[in-house]
Amino acid sequence: MATLLTMSLLLTRYLIRAKKSAERTCGSFRWQGLITVLLTAALYTISYLPFAIYVVVETLLKQTHSTITRTPGFVLFYRIAKETMWCSSTYNIFIYAFTVKSFRDFLRGRVTERLSRVSLSGTVLGQSQLSEVSPGSGKERTTSTTV
């Protein structure tokens, strides 16, 4: 847990230094990048914190030979801690979509492209399938035409 907090503080300190350096060289500082990195680091830290707490508490309880680690509440806390830890890998796409305009535009283009190809019924738009039954044969023939 100390390592996690130390690394987050060092990252924040580094970003503040980078901002000051950019200002000194008359360069433009990109707030978008700073916000993206800070949000990513903060959510990473928050998502790993419950598991770090679990490890510390479990270690302390094992030293006292406590049976509380076998209770349903403690097991539930362990499961929640593990799930929040694994969820940290899914946050990034939402952080980038929230903070980086070019990434939002990219996602919007991809979604629009995919939606323009597929209709709600599952058929590809721009093509319609017609089912014809030949008189007397009883056999169905499917033809595809472009609209």
Tab-separated table of C-alpha atoms in Angstrom:
chain	number	residue	atom	x	y	z
A	1	MET	CA	0.000	0.000	0.000
A	2	ALA	CA	2.880	2.342	0.808
A	3	THR	CA	4.447	1.572	-2.558
A	4	LEU	CA	1.231	2.438	-4.347
A	5	LEU	CA	0.873	5.757	-2.566
A	6	THR	CA	4.555	6.586	-3.000
A	7	MET	CA	4.431	5.938	-6.732
A	8	SER	CA	1.285	8.054	-7.115
A	9	LEU	CA	2.892	10.934	-5.226
A	10	LEU	CA	6.080	10.673	-7.297
A	11	LEU	CA	4.053	10.695	-10.512
A	12	THR	CA	2.143	13.793	-9.397
A	13	ARG	CA	5.381	15.517	-8.414
A	14	TYR	CA	6.899	14.680	-11.796
A	15	LEU	CA	3.879	16.086	-13.627
A	16	ILE	CA	4.061	19.339	-11.661
A	17	ARG	CA	7.749	19.624	-12.577
A	18	ALA	CA	6.925	18.986	-16.241
A	19	LYS	CA	4.309	21.737	-16.140
A	20	LYS	CA	6.793	24.223	-14.664
A	21	SER	CA	9.423	23.226	-17.206
A	22	ALA	CA	6.993	23.763	-20.081
A	23	GLU	CA	6.098	27.195	-18.726
A	24	ARG	CA	9.783	28.199	-18.410
A	25	THR	CA	10.561	27.270	-22.006
A	26	CYS	CA	7.540	29.253	-23.254
A	27	GLY	CA	5.976	26.033	-24.409
A	28	SER	CA	2.344	25.311	-24.092
A	29	PHE	CA	1.334	22.975	-21.337
A	30	ARG	CA	-1.373	20.508	-22.251
A	31	TRP	CA	-3.856	20.307	-19.409
A	32	GLN	CA	-5.606	17.476	-21.197
A	33	GLY	CA	-2.580	15.213	-20.716
A	34	LEU	CA	-2.176	16.160	-17.064
A	35	ILE	CA	-5.840	15.533	-16.296
A	36	THR	CA	-5.724	12.193	-18.123
A	37	VAL	CA	-2.684	10.995	-16.195
A	38	LEU	CA	-3.965	12.259	-12.837
A	39	LEU	CA	-7.371	10.620	-13.316
A	40	THR	CA	-5.746	7.358	-14.405
A	41	ALA	CA	-3.394	7.369	-11.407
A	42	ALA	CA	-6.169	8.323	-8.979
A	43	LEU	CA	-8.570	5.617	-10.177
A	44	TYR	CA	-5.764	3.057	-10.196
A	45	THR	CA	-4.883	3.932	-6.608
A	46	ILE	CA	-8.513	3.913	-5.497
A	47	SER	CA	-9.196	0.578	-7.181
A	48	TYR	CA	-6.166	-1.126	-5.574
A	49	LEU	CA	-6.666	0.392	-2.135
A	50	PRO	CA	-9.328	-2.101	-0.903
A	51	PHE	CA	-7.107	-5.055	-1.801
A	52	ALA	CA	-4.096	-3.465	-0.114
A	53	ILE	CA	-6.216	-2.923	3.009
A	54	TYR	CA	-7.358	-6.549	2.854
A	55	VAL	CA	-3.759	-7.822	2.671
A	56	VAL	CA	-2.683	-5.691	5.642
A	57	VAL	CA	-5.698	-6.668	7.771
A	58	GLU	CA	-5.362	-10.340	6.890
A	59	THR	CA	-1.668	-10.311	7.812
A	60	LEU	CA	-2.402	-8.658	11.152
A	61	LEU	CA	-5.232	-11.077	11.904
A	62	LYS	CA	-3.133	-14.128	11.048
A	63	GLN	CA	-0.539	-13.004	13.572
A	64	THR	CA	-3.202	-12.978	16.306
A	65	HIS	CA	-4.636	-16.329	15.126
A	66	SER	CA	-8.044	-14.752	14.711
A	67	THR	CA	-10.825	-16.731	13.012
A	68	ILE	CA	-12.452	-13.592	11.619
A	69	THR	CA	-10.798	-14.234	8.237
A	70	ARG	CA	-13.226	-17.136	7.730
A	71	THR	CA	-16.405	-15.119	8.322
A	72	PRO	CA	-18.745	-14.427	5.376
A	73	GLY	CA	-18.230	-10.660	5.718
A	74	PHE	CA	-14.474	-10.957	5.425
A	75	VAL	CA	-14.775	-13.271	2.424
A	76	LEU	CA	-17.196	-10.793	0.800
A	77	PHE	CA	-14.742	-7.953	1.419
A	78	TYR	CA	-12.009	-10.044	-0.219
A	79	ARG	CA	-14.181	-10.641	-3.295
A	80	ILE	CA	-15.114	-6.969	-3.587
A	81	ALA	CA	-11.468	-5.961	-3.169
A	82	LYS	CA	-10.394	-8.332	-5.951
A	83	GLU	CA	-13.154	-7.130	-8.274
A	84	THR	CA	-12.318	-3.457	-7.801
A	85	MET	CA	-8.692	-4.303	-8.498
A	86	TRP	CA	-9.595	-6.007	-11.782
A	87	CYS	CA	-11.949	-3.191	-12.744
A	88	SER	CA	-9.018	-0.788	-12.874
A	89	SER	CA	-8.146	-2.068	-16.341
A	90	THR	CA	-11.535	-1.004	-17.707
A	91	TYR	CA	-11.402	2.587	-16.486
A	92	ASN	CA	-8.870	3.793	-19.034
A	93	ILE	CA	-11.183	3.844	-22.055
A	94	PHE	CA	-13.675	5.972	-20.138
A	95	ILE	CA	-10.973	8.323	-18.855
A	96	TYR	CA	-9.568	8.797	-22.355
A	97	ALA	CA	-13.029	9.303	-23.827
A	98	PHE	CA	-13.744	11.914	-21.158
A	99	THR	CA	-10.468	13.843	-21.389
A	100	VAL	CA	-9.036	13.394	-24.915
A	101	LYS	CA	-11.088	15.017	-27.686
A	102	SER	CA	-9.268	13.207	-30.504
A	103	PHE	CA	-10.029	9.851	-28.838
A	104	ARG	CA	-13.708	10.848	-28.480
A	105	ASP	CA	-13.800	11.745	-32.174
A	106	PHE	CA	-12.171	8.429	-33.054
A	107	LEU	CA	-14.723	6.480	-30.986
A	108	ARG	CA	-17.620	8.482	-32.416
A	109	GLY	CA	-16.413	7.735	-35.957
A	110	ARG	CA	-16.048	4.025	-35.241
A	111	VAL	CA	-19.452	3.743	-33.596
A	112	THR	CA	-21.121	5.701	-36.413
A	113	GLU	CA	-19.411	3.504	-38.990
A	114	ARG	CA	-20.547	0.312	-37.271
A	115	LEU	CA	-24.089	1.552	-36.751
A	116	SER	CA	-24.385	2.638	-40.369
A	117	ARG	CA	-23.715	-0.948	-41.447
A	118	VAL	CA	-26.056	-2.771	-39.108
A	119	SER	CA	-29.767	-2.310	-38.661
A	120	LEU	CA	-31.765	-3.266	-35.614
A	121	SER	CA	-32.985	-6.460	-37.261
A	122	GLY	CA	-29.424	-7.698	-37.697
A	123	THR	CA	-29.266	-7.393	-41.483
A	124	VAL	CA	-26.725	-5.251	-43.213
A	125	LEU	CA	-28.134	-1.913	-44.326
A	126	GLY	CA	-27.846	-1.198	-48.000
A	127	GLN	CA	-28.795	-4.765	-48.821
A	128	SER	CA	-32.172	-6.351	-48.562
A	129	GLN	CA	-32.881	-10.022	-48.714
A	130	LEU	CA	-35.950	-11.092	-50.585
A	131	SER	CA	-37.433	-14.512	-50.159
A	132	GLU	CA	-39.235	-15.865	-53.145
A	133	VAL	CA	-41.125	-19.090	-53.475
A	134	SER	CA	-41.226	-20.572	-56.945
A	135	PRO	CA	-44.790	-21.510	-57.865
A	136	GLY	CA	-45.357	-25.211	-57.661
A	137	SER	CA	-41.863	-26.068	-56.380
A	138	GLY	CA	-42.338	-25.244	-52.725
A	139	LYS	CA	-38.667	-24.270	-52.524
A	140	GLU	CA	-37.672	-20.900	-51.151
A	141	ARG	CA	-35.056	-18.897	-53.008
A	142	THR	CA	-33.275	-15.991	-51.307
A	143	THR	CA	-31.866	-13.188	-53.399
A	144	SER	CA	-29.822	-10.268	-52.222
A	145	THR	CA	-30.207	-6.846	-53.808
A	146	THR	CA	-28.421	-3.601	-53.119
A	147	VAL	CA	-30.608	-0.629	-52.399
